[in-house]
Each structure stands twice: as structure tokens, then as C-alpha cells.
Coordinates of C-alpha atoms and ligand atoms in Angstrom, one line a residue:
M22 CA 4.7 2.9 -31.9
A23 CA 6.1 0.3 -29.4
R24 CA 5.3 -3.2 -28.5
F25 CA 5.2 -3.7 -24.7
V26 CA 6.1 -6.7 -22.8
L27 CA 5.2 -6.3 -19.6
I28 CA 5.4 -9.3 -17.2
G29 CA 2.8 -9.2 -14.6
S30 CA -0.5 -9.3 -14.6
G31 CA -1.9 -7.9 -10.2
L32 CA -2.8 -4.5 -9.9
A33 CA -0.3 -2.5 -12.1
G34 CA 0.2 -4.2 -14.6
G35 CA -3.3 -4.6 -16.0
L36 CA -4.1 -0.8 -15.6
L37 CA -0.1 0.1 -16.8
A38 CA -1.1 -2.1 -20.2
A39 CA -4.6 0.2 -20.4
Y40 CA -2.6 2.6 -20.6
L41 CA -0.5 2.0 -23.1
G42 CA -2.5 0.4 -25.0
R43 CA -5.0 4.3 -24.8
R44 CA -2.0 5.3 -26.6
G45 CA -2.3 2.7 -29.0
H46 CA 1.2 1.1 -27.8
E47 CA 1.0 -3.2 -28.8
V48 CA 1.1 -4.7 -25.5
D49 CA 1.7 -8.0 -24.4
L50 CA 1.0 -8.8 -20.9
Y51 CA 2.0 -12.2 -19.5
E52 CA 1.3 -13.5 -15.8
R53 CA 2.3 -16.8 -14.5
R54 CA -1.4 -17.4 -12.0
T55 CA -4.4 -18.3 -14.3
D56 CA -7.1 -15.0 -15.0
P57 CA -8.4 -13.6 -11.6
R58 CA -12.4 -13.7 -13.2
E59 CA -12.0 -17.9 -12.9
G60 CA -12.0 -17.4 -9.4
N61 CA -8.3 -18.9 -8.3
I62 CA -7.2 -17.2 -5.2
V63 CA -4.8 -14.4 -5.0
G64 CA -2.4 -16.0 -2.7
G65 CA -0.2 -14.3 -0.5
R66 CA -0.9 -11.2 -0.6
S67 CA -4.4 -9.3 1.8
I68 CA -8.1 -10.2 0.6
N69 CA -8.9 -6.4 0.4
L70 CA -6.9 -2.9 0.3
A71 CA -7.6 0.5 0.6
I72 CA -7.7 2.7 -2.0
S73 CA -7.2 6.5 -1.6
T74 CA -6.5 10.0 -4.0
R75 CA -3.9 8.8 -5.5
G76 CA -5.1 5.4 -6.7
I77 CA -8.3 6.8 -7.5
H78 CA -7.1 9.7 -10.4
A79 CA -5.4 7.0 -11.4
L80 CA -8.5 4.8 -12.1
K81 CA -10.5 8.0 -13.1
Q82 CA -7.8 8.6 -16.0
I83 CA -8.5 5.2 -17.5
G84 CA -12.5 5.9 -16.9
I85 CA -12.3 2.9 -14.3
A86 CA -13.1 4.8 -11.1
D87 CA -16.7 4.5 -10.3
E88 CA -17.3 0.7 -11.7
A89 CA -13.9 0.2 -9.5
L90 CA -15.8 1.2 -6.8
R91 CA -19.3 -0.1 -6.9
S92 CA -19.0 -2.5 -4.3
A93 CA -15.5 -0.3 -1.7
I94 CA -16.3 0.7 1.0
P95 CA -16.2 3.6 2.5
M96 CA -13.8 3.9 6.0
R97 CA -13.9 7.6 7.2
G98 CA -11.4 6.8 10.1
R99 CA -9.5 4.8 12.9
M100 CA -12.1 2.3 16.0
I101 CA -9.3 2.0 18.3
H102 CA -10.0 -0.8 20.4
D103 CA -8.8 -1.0 23.5
K104 CA -8.2 -4.3 25.7
S105 CA -11.0 -3.6 28.1
G106 CA -13.4 -3.4 24.5
A107 CA -13.4 0.6 24.8
L108 CA -13.8 2.0 21.3
H109 CA -12.3 5.4 20.3
F110 CA -13.5 6.9 16.8
A111 CA -11.0 9.1 15.0
P112 CA -11.5 10.4 11.9
Y113 CA -9.1 10.5 9.5
D114 CA -9.8 14.1 8.6
V115 CA -11.5 17.1 10.0
D116 CA -13.9 16.8 6.4
P117 CA -15.8 13.5 7.7
K118 CA -16.3 13.5 3.7
K119 CA -12.4 12.5 3.0
C120 CA -11.8 9.4 3.4
I121 CA -10.2 5.5 2.0
N122 CA -12.2 2.9 1.0
S123 CA -11.6 -0.7 1.4
I124 CA -11.8 -2.3 -1.8
G125 CA -11.4 -5.9 -2.9
R126 CA -8.6 -6.9 -4.2
A127 CA -8.9 -9.8 -7.3
A128 CA -12.0 -8.1 -8.4
L129 CA -10.0 -4.4 -8.3
N130 CA -7.6 -6.6 -10.4
S131 CA -10.3 -8.1 -12.7
T132 CA -11.5 -4.4 -13.0
V133 CA -7.7 -3.6 -14.6
I134 CA -7.4 -6.8 -16.6
Q135 CA -10.8 -6.2 -18.1
A136 CA -10.2 -2.1 -19.3
A137 CA -7.0 -3.8 -20.5
Q138 CA -8.0 -6.0 -23.1
R139 CA -11.0 -3.6 -23.5
Y140 CA -7.7 -2.2 -26.3
S141 CA -7.9 -5.0 -29.0
N142 CA -4.0 -4.2 -29.1
V143 CA -4.0 -6.1 -25.4
S144 CA -2.9 -8.9 -25.7
V145 CA -3.4 -11.2 -22.3
N146 CA -1.5 -14.3 -21.7
F147 CA -2.1 -16.3 -18.3
N148 CA 0.0 -19.0 -16.6
H149 CA 2.9 -17.7 -18.5
K150 CA 5.8 -17.3 -15.8
C151 CA 9.2 -15.5 -16.1
T152 CA 12.3 -16.4 -15.8
G153 CA 14.4 -14.3 -16.6
V154 CA 14.9 -11.1 -19.7
D155 CA 17.6 -10.6 -22.0
I156 CA 17.2 -7.2 -20.8
E157 CA 20.4 -6.2 -24.3
S158 CA 17.4 -7.6 -26.2
A159 CA 14.5 -7.5 -24.9
I160 CA 13.3 -10.6 -24.9
A161 CA 11.4 -12.0 -22.1
H162 CA 11.8 -16.6 -21.3
L163 CA 8.3 -17.5 -19.6
E164 CA 7.0 -20.8 -18.8
T165 CA 3.8 -22.3 -19.7
P166 CA 2.6 -25.8 -17.9
K167 CA 3.2 -27.3 -21.6
D168 CA 6.7 -26.1 -23.2
S169 CA 9.0 -23.0 -22.5
V170 CA 8.4 -19.7 -25.1
T171 CA 10.2 -16.3 -25.3
A172 CA 8.6 -13.0 -26.1
K173 CA 9.8 -9.8 -27.9
G174 CA 9.3 -6.0 -27.7
D175 CA 10.5 -2.8 -27.9
A176 CA 10.8 -2.8 -24.9
V177 CA 10.2 -5.6 -21.5
I178 CA 8.1 -3.6 -18.4
G179 CA 8.7 -5.4 -14.6
V180 CA 5.3 -5.4 -12.5
D181 CA 5.7 -8.7 -11.1
G182 CA 5.9 -7.5 -7.7
A183 CA 8.5 -8.0 -4.9
F184 CA 9.8 -10.8 -5.7
S185 CA 10.4 -9.5 -9.9
A186 CA 12.0 -11.7 -11.9
V187 CA 12.8 -8.9 -13.9
R188 CA 14.5 -7.1 -11.7
K189 CA 16.6 -10.3 -10.8
S190 CA 17.6 -9.9 -14.6
M191 CA 19.2 -6.5 -14.9
Q192 CA 20.5 -7.3 -10.8
D193 CA 22.3 -10.2 -12.7
A194 CA 23.1 -8.2 -15.3
I195 CA 24.2 -4.4 -14.3
A196 CA 27.3 -4.3 -12.9
D197 CA 26.7 -1.4 -10.0
F198 CA 23.0 -1.8 -9.7
Q199 CA 22.3 -1.1 -6.5
Y200 CA 19.9 -3.9 -4.3
E201 CA 18.9 -3.4 -0.4
E202 CA 16.1 -5.5 1.1
S203 CA 14.5 -5.5 4.1
Y204 CA 12.2 -7.4 6.5
L205 CA 10.2 -6.7 9.5
P206 CA 10.6 -8.5 12.7
H207 CA 7.1 -9.1 12.0
G208 CA 4.6 -11.1 9.9
Y209 CA 1.1 -11.2 9.0
K210 CA -1.6 -13.5 9.1
E211 CA -5.4 -12.9 7.8
L212 CA -8.1 -14.1 9.7
T213 CA -12.4 -13.5 9.7
I214 CA -15.1 -11.7 11.4
P215 CA -17.6 -13.2 9.1
P216 CA -21.5 -11.4 9.1
D217 CA -24.5 -10.9 11.5
P218 CA -26.2 -14.2 10.5
D219 CA -28.8 -11.0 8.7
G220 CA -25.4 -10.2 6.8
S221 CA -25.1 -7.3 8.2
W222 CA -21.3 -6.3 10.0
Q223 CA -20.5 -7.1 13.0
M224 CA -18.4 -3.6 13.9
E225 CA -18.5 -0.4 12.8
K226 CA -18.5 -0.6 8.6
N227 CA -17.2 2.6 7.9
A228 CA -14.0 2.9 10.1
L229 CA -11.1 1.6 9.6
H230 CA -10.7 -1.4 13.2
I231 CA -7.1 -1.4 14.9
W232 CA -6.6 -3.5 18.5
P233 CA -2.7 -1.3 19.1
R234 CA -0.9 -3.2 21.2
K235 CA 2.5 -1.6 21.1
S236 CA 4.4 -4.3 19.3
F237 CA 2.3 -5.7 17.1
M238 CA -2.0 -4.9 16.5
M239 CA -4.6 -6.2 14.9
I240 CA -6.8 -4.1 11.9
A241 CA -9.9 -5.1 10.0
L242 CA -11.6 -3.7 6.8
P243 CA -15.1 -4.3 5.6
N244 CA -16.4 -6.3 2.9
P245 CA -18.8 -6.0 0.5
D246 CA -20.2 -9.4 2.0
G247 CA -20.6 -8.2 5.8
S248 CA -17.7 -9.9 6.9
F249 CA -14.1 -7.4 7.9
T250 CA -10.9 -9.2 6.8
C251 CA -8.7 -9.0 9.7
T252 CA -4.8 -9.3 9.4
L253 CA -2.5 -9.4 12.6
F254 CA 0.9 -7.7 12.3
W255 CA 2.9 -10.4 14.6
E256 CA 6.8 -10.8 16.1
F257 CA 7.7 -13.8 14.0
E258 CA 10.3 -14.7 17.1
G259 CA 10.4 -14.3 20.6
A260 CA 9.0 -15.2 23.9
R261 CA 5.0 -14.3 22.6
S262 CA 5.0 -14.7 18.8
F263 CA 4.6 -16.6 15.4
A264 CA 6.8 -19.5 16.6
T265 CA 6.1 -20.1 20.6
T266 CA 1.9 -19.9 19.7
K267 CA 0.9 -23.5 18.6
T268 CA -1.3 -25.0 20.4
D269 CA -5.3 -23.7 20.3
D270 CA -4.9 -23.2 23.3
D271 CA -2.0 -21.1 23.1
V272 CA -3.8 -19.3 19.6
C273 CA -7.6 -19.0 22.5
K274 CA -5.0 -17.8 25.6
F275 CA -3.2 -14.8 23.7
F276 CA -6.5 -13.9 21.5
E277 CA -8.2 -13.5 25.1
E278 CA -6.1 -11.7 26.7
E279 CA -5.4 -9.6 23.7
F280 CA -8.6 -9.0 21.8
P281 CA -10.8 -10.1 23.9
D282 CA -13.6 -8.2 22.2
A283 CA -13.2 -9.9 19.0
V284 CA -12.9 -13.4 19.7
P285 CA -16.6 -13.6 20.3
L286 CA -16.9 -12.4 17.1
M287 CA -14.0 -14.6 15.7
P288 CA -16.1 -18.6 15.3
S289 CA -12.7 -19.8 12.7
L290 CA -10.2 -18.4 14.3
L291 CA -8.2 -21.2 15.2
D292 CA -9.0 -22.5 11.7
D293 CA -8.3 -19.6 10.4
F294 CA -4.5 -19.2 12.2
R295 CA -3.8 -22.5 11.6
N296 CA -5.0 -22.5 7.8
N297 CA -3.6 -19.3 6.7
P298 CA -0.3 -18.7 5.4
T299 CA 2.3 -15.8 7.6
G300 CA 3.7 -13.8 5.1
S301 CA 6.3 -11.6 5.6
L302 CA 6.9 -7.6 5.3
V303 CA 10.0 -6.0 3.1
T304 CA 11.1 -3.1 2.3
I305 CA 13.3 -3.5 -1.4
R306 CA 14.7 -0.6 -2.8
C307 CA 16.4 -0.1 -6.1
A308 CA 18.7 1.9 -8.3
P309 CA 18.0 2.3 -11.5
W310 CA 14.4 1.0 -12.1
F311 CA 16.1 1.0 -16.5
Y312 CA 17.7 -0.2 -18.9
R313 CA 18.4 2.2 -22.1
E314 CA 15.2 1.8 -24.1
K315 CA 15.0 -1.5 -23.4
V316 CA 13.7 -3.0 -19.5
C317 CA 11.8 -0.6 -17.1
L318 CA 10.3 -1.5 -13.6
V319 CA 6.8 0.3 -12.0
G320 CA 5.4 -1.2 -8.4
D321 CA 6.2 -3.4 -6.0
A322 CA 8.7 -4.4 -8.7
A323 CA 10.6 -1.1 -7.5
H324 CA 10.2 -0.3 -4.4
A325 CA 7.8 -2.2 -2.6
V326 CA 6.0 -1.4 1.1
V327 CA 5.3 -2.3 3.9
P328 CA 1.0 -1.9 4.2
F329 CA 1.2 0.3 6.9
Y330 CA 0.2 3.6 5.0
G331 CA -2.3 2.1 3.1
Q332 CA -0.3 3.1 -0.9
G333 CA 1.2 1.1 -1.7
M334 CA -0.8 0.0 -4.7
N335 CA -1.5 3.7 -4.8
A336 CA 1.8 4.1 -5.4
A337 CA 2.3 1.4 -7.5
F338 CA -0.9 3.5 -9.8
E339 CA 0.9 6.6 -9.3
D340 CA 4.2 5.1 -10.8
C341 CA 1.4 3.7 -14.1
V342 CA 0.1 7.3 -14.1
V343 CA 3.2 9.3 -14.4
L344 CA 6.1 6.6 -16.5
D345 CA 2.8 7.2 -19.0
E346 CA 2.9 10.8 -19.6
C347 CA 6.7 10.5 -18.9
L348 CA 6.3 8.1 -22.5
E349 CA 4.0 10.4 -24.1
E350 CA 6.2 13.1 -23.3
F351 CA 9.2 12.2 -24.4
R352 CA 7.4 10.4 -27.2
G353 CA 10.9 9.3 -30.0
N354 CA 13.1 9.4 -26.8
R355 CA 12.2 6.6 -24.4
E356 CA 15.1 5.4 -22.9
H357 CA 14.9 9.5 -22.0
A358 CA 10.9 8.7 -21.1
F359 CA 12.4 5.8 -18.7
A360 CA 14.8 7.9 -17.0
Q361 CA 13.3 10.9 -16.3
Y362 CA 10.4 8.5 -15.0
F363 CA 12.8 7.2 -12.6
R364 CA 14.1 10.3 -11.3
R365 CA 10.2 11.5 -10.7
R366 CA 9.0 8.4 -8.6
K367 CA 12.3 7.2 -7.0
E368 CA 12.3 9.9 -4.2
N369 CA 8.4 9.4 -3.8
A370 CA 8.9 6.2 -3.4
D371 CA 12.0 6.1 -1.0
A372 CA 10.0 8.5 1.6
L373 CA 7.1 6.3 1.3
A374 CA 9.3 3.7 2.6
D375 CA 10.2 5.4 5.2
L376 CA 6.6 6.6 5.9
A377 CA 5.3 3.2 6.2
I378 CA 7.9 1.7 7.9
G379 CA 6.7 4.8 10.4
N380 CA 2.8 4.6 11.0
F381 CA 3.6 1.1 12.3
I382 CA 4.6 2.8 15.1
E383 CA 2.1 5.0 15.0
M384 CA -0.7 2.9 14.7
R385 CA 0.1 0.4 16.5
D386 CA 1.5 2.0 19.8
K387 CA 0.7 5.7 19.7
T388 CA -3.0 5.3 18.5
A389 CA -4.0 3.6 21.4
S390 CA -2.2 6.9 23.8
K391 CA -4.2 9.3 24.7
T392 CA -1.6 12.5 23.9
F393 CA -1.5 10.5 20.0
R394 CA -5.2 11.4 19.9
A395 CA -5.1 15.0 21.3
K396 CA -2.3 15.2 18.7
K397 CA -4.4 14.3 15.9
K398 CA -7.5 16.2 17.0
V399 CA -4.7 19.9 17.2
D400 CA -3.7 18.7 14.1
H401 CA -7.6 18.7 12.6
A402 CA -8.3 22.0 14.0
L403 CA -5.3 23.7 13.2
E404 CA -6.2 22.2 9.1
A405 CA -9.4 24.1 10.0
V406 CA -8.1 27.6 10.4
L407 CA -5.6 27.3 8.2
P408 CA -7.3 25.4 5.8
G409 CA -4.1 25.3 2.4
I410 CA -1.6 25.8 5.0
Y411 CA -1.2 23.9 7.6
L412 CA -1.9 19.8 6.0
P413 CA -1.2 16.8 8.3
L414 CA 1.0 13.8 7.2
Y415 CA -2.1 11.7 7.1
T416 CA -4.4 14.2 5.0
M417 CA -1.2 15.2 2.6
V418 CA -0.4 11.4 1.7
T419 CA -3.8 9.9 1.9
F420 CA -6.1 13.5 0.3
T421 CA -3.5 14.5 -2.2
R422 CA -1.3 13.8 -4.9
I423 CA 1.6 16.0 -2.7
P424 CA 4.7 14.0 -4.1
Y425 CA 5.6 11.9 -0.8
S426 CA 9.1 13.5 -0.4
A427 CA 7.4 16.8 -0.5
A428 CA 4.5 15.9 2.3
A429 CA 7.8 14.7 4.6
R430 CA 9.4 17.6 4.1
R431 CA 6.3 20.2 5.0
A432 CA 5.5 17.9 7.5
R433 CA 8.7 18.3 9.5
L434 CA 8.9 21.9 8.9
Q435 CA 5.2 22.0 10.2
D436 CA 6.3 20.1 13.3
R437 CA 8.8 22.3 13.9
I438 CA 6.6 25.4 13.7
L439 CA 3.8 24.1 16.3
Y440 CA 7.3 22.6 18.7
T441 CA 8.5 26.1 18.6
A442 CA 4.8 28.0 18.4
V443 CA 3.7 26.0 21.5
I444 CA 7.6 27.1 23.5
S445 CA 6.6 30.1 22.4
L446 CA 4.0 30.1 24.3
L447 CA 4.7 28.6 27.4
M448 CA 7.7 30.7 28.1
I449 CA 5.2 33.6 27.7
G450 CA 2.6 32.0 29.9
I451 CA 5.1 31.6 32.2
M452 CA 7.3 35.2 32.3
T453 CA 3.2 36.6 32.4
V454 CA 2.5 34.5 35.9
A455 CA 6.3 35.6 36.8
I456 CA 5.7 39.2 36.4
L457 CA 2.0 39.0 38.1
L458 CA 4.0 37.3 40.8
G459 CA 6.1 40.0 40.9
R460 CA 3.4 42.3 41.1
S461 CA 1.4 40.8 43.9
Ligands
LIG30 C1 -0.7 -7.3 3.9 C2 -0.5 -6.1 3.0 C3 -1.2 -5.5 3.1 C4 -2.1 -4.0 1.8 N1 -2.8 -3.3 2.2 C5 -2.3 -1.8 1.1 C6 -3.8 -1.0 1.3 O1 -4.0 -1.4 2.1 N2 -3.6 -0.7 0.4 C7 -2.6 0.1 -0.7 O2 -2.0 1.2 -2.3 N3 -1.0 -1.0 -0.4 C8 -1.2 -2.2 0.0 N4 -0.4 -3.3 -0.2 C9 0.1 -3.3 -1.1 C10 0.1 -3.6 -2.2 O3 -0.5 -4.5 -2.5 C11 0.9 -3.6 -3.2 O4 1.7 -2.5 -3.3 C12 0.7 -3.7 -4.7 O5 0.4 -5.1 -4.6 C13 1.6 -3.3 -5.6 O6 0.9 -3.6 -7.3 P1 1.6 -4.8 -8.2 O7 1.0 -4.7 -9.3 O8 3.0 -3.8 -7.9 O9 2.4 -6.0 -7.6 P2 1.5 -7.4 -7.7 O10 0.3 -6.8 -7.1 O11 2.2 -7.9 -6.6 O12 1.5 -7.8 -9.1 C14 2.6 -8.8 -9.6 C15 1.8 -9.8 -10.2 O13 3.2 -10.3 -10.9 C16 2.9 -11.9 -11.4 N5 3.9 -12.3 -11.6 C17 5.2 -11.9 -9.8 N6 6.1 -12.9 -10.4 C18 6.0 -13.4 -11.6 C19 6.5 -14.2 -12.9 N7 8.6 -14.6 -12.3 N8 6.4 -13.5 -14.1 C20 4.9 -13.3 -14.5 N9 4.1 -12.9 -13.4 C21 5.1 -13.1 -12.2 C22 1.9 -12.1 -9.8 O14 1.3 -13.3 -9.8 C23 0.8 -10.6 -10.0 O15 0.1 -10.8 -10.4 C24 -0.9 -4.3 1.1 C25 0.0 -5.5 1.2 C26 1.0 -6.3 2.0 C27 1.2 -7.1 1.9

């Protein structure tokens, strides 16, 4: 059995530690923050997330899905809020039982860490910040509040998120390491809709709420305490943007113009807007995700994506499943296991990155249009009459474990066939009318 040094006990780090611990490996997990169970805020990231089939599958494999989902809230579709306050509900799937689930990040993080700690061969060390990794010898350099220490393993796994120190060490040491980061011109800010005084939800609880406004949008996901966490995705710069909205009056004016139905539900809007940070949205692609049998990257450290498909964590959890499978399949040759994991995941991570950016345009702009809603209805009708043959893209990404790249390819093919069929039907219609007119 090997000794793994894991850097980062975020969502994927905790889960991966549990997977490796279950196989009997020695696992030393190091996290720069304090223990999330002590109530520290998971700063800079979303308070809640949508978990769906891929993420749930990964939790099930280690036996913690029920525990993790106990306080999750099912969301059965999108509730679109237009400027007049009118609401349109669009179910996610033809099957009303298919839903995504709003889950608290901190609670989920605690659950995966607890799962890892059930194995006596897993140790979790908080307040240890990795400053770099010697990739030839699999030694991680760590800073604690008191001193500097090192951790040596047979391999170091970087599960330390989008701004990974492990990846940076690979970048510095591997001559042809490929690295690409791209930022959206939009940032995000979290805001709150509190519960009603009686503790109930002030809007439909079982939906993901969207206020699509073409170049920007606000969304809201329900929390178990009756509140909603809203996220405003908005341009950093421009005539109307985070940069130009400085005073309380600016904020009120913008919200009253764009989200008039939400404003009365947001008593702490001005405080939230002033005090909550504005986050940035980055896509990171890199290669390779491993160095010999010594170092490997998992989750956002390997492939951060923008959050618009609600798949970043789901994909990170899927990484854990695949890496665990590869380590088992190629036991005795860890370098080959890492290489296979990279081969199986890379094109899917790249496909997801593109899908996630595409879905931003869909959510902020297209969901508001009648044509889009009609296309969704056609999608669902085709799915119902051609079960297992026609699968809408959203369904494949969210409610199946079809690899992301295969889902994207299949959706393109389906769209081409649909387009050809519609054009053919139109042509037949026109020709029929022409023949009938010619006869009369
Ligand atoms: C606004 C927003 C909304 C999102 N919504 C969704 C969603 O609905 N569904 C979904 O699936 N995904 C969503 N995501 C994506 C999701 O948050 C990430 O994909 C997921 O957190 C990745 O998990 P991870 O463990 O790889 O990284 P992280 O969760 O970022 O964990 C990394 C961990 O490493 C630690 N760390 C970092 N550097 C060091 C260091 N040098 N030394 C030691 N420890 C370190 C960090 O403290 C952290 O605990 C969203 C992201 C954002 C920003």
C-alpha cells in the first residue's frame, strides 16, 4: 500500500481521502484552513451548490449519499422571473422525479472529511498551507501558524482548488507543462433572501430561480433554513457594472430596475452588496495532470470551470471515482494508473469547460425567450416518445454519467438530425401546398 500526501481538504480532497483510505492506503491530508466543522466560513466560494447524478454516484460508492443528502433540497426545474414579475416554470426533465439538489457547501465538506476520518489510516491536518512541492521526491512543503514542516509520500495529490500550489510546482518544474487560464468579464456576488417570519421559503422552494437579463443574471438556490442564497453574475466593467455601482442609491436603482420582484424579499441587500466579496470566474486547462508516479491533480486543481452547468464539484467527485478505479485496475504501476486517469478525464474536463461557458449564455439570455422554452418542450416530447434514443444535452450532463465529451458530441448529432428533419418537413409542407394550389 502507498502513502499519499493530499493537499486540500475541500470537497474533492475529503472524498478522495475516504476513497484512498478505504483501499488501505496511508493518507495524510493537509488543509490550509481551519476545520470547517468549527464553523469557519468557506470564504470566497458559493454557500450552496447543486449536486446531481455524477456527484451523488460518487457519494454512494463510499456509502455517504444518504447522510450527505439528508438536508438537500430538490430543485425540479428553473423558475424564470421576468422583469414584470411574471414567473415561468421549466422542468429540468420530462420525468418530474429527476431533479438537482441544493446542498450546503460547508455541511457537505464536513461530511466528506468525516467519511475520510472513519479510516484509521487517514490523518487530517488543518492550518497547513502548502507552499510548494518537490515533484521528484514527492515532498510537500507546508506552513503552519507556528513553523514550516515537510510531508513526504509515495505520491502527492493536489486537490487544492483552482489556484493550486501543487499545479504551480508542476508548472515550474516541467518544461512542457501546458497551462491556460481565462477569466470571464463577469464577477459574482452572493446576496440573501431570508426566510419568512414563520420560517418558510418566500419563493417556490423546489426550483432554481433565475432572473435572466441578457448580458447578466441573478440566480437563487434554496437553503434548509428557509432562506435562498442569490448570486448576481454581472460584468466587472462597463456603463452598468460592479465598477460603476458604488453608492447605495446606485444599488437600489439597479435592483429595482432589473429585479423588482426580488427587492422586497431582500432586506439586507445593501449590507450584502457592500460587505460580500465580488468573486471572479475562471476556466483553467492544463496538461499533464500527473508527473511520473509522484504527483497527480484532481478536481479544480486540474480543471476549474465556470459554475453555470452546476458541474464543477460533480466533475471533481467523478475524478475521485475514476482515479480510485485506475489505482485499483493498475495496482503496482501507479504512473500508469495516473496516466490512465488523465487520459480518461482530460477530454471530458475540456468538454465540460466549453459546456459551462455555453450554459451561461443559455441561462442569462435564452431562458427568457419563448423560442427557448418551446425548444425545451420539443426536447422533452422527443425524450418521451424516443426513450433512451433521444436525450437532451442537459439531461445527459445532469442526470446520467455519460462522459461529458460523449454527451456533447451526441447532442450536436441530435441537433443536426432534428434540424434536418424540421427542414425536410417544411419542404414537404411547402411542396404539398404548391401541388394542391396547382391542382385547384
Ligand atoms: C459561485 C460558484 C458556484 C458553484 N456552484 C456549483 C454547483 O452548483 N455545482 C457544482 O458541481 N459545482 C459548483 N461550483 C464549482 C465547485 O465549487 C468546485 O468545482 C469544487 O469546489 C471543486 O472542489 P475541489 O475540492 O477541487 O476544490 P475546492 O473546493 O476549491 O477545495 C480546495 C481546497 O484546498 C485548500 N487549499 C487551497 N490551496 C491550498 C494550499 N496551498 N495548501 C493547503 N490547502 C489548500 C482550500 O482551502 C480548499 O479547502 C461552483 C463554484 C462557484 C465559484
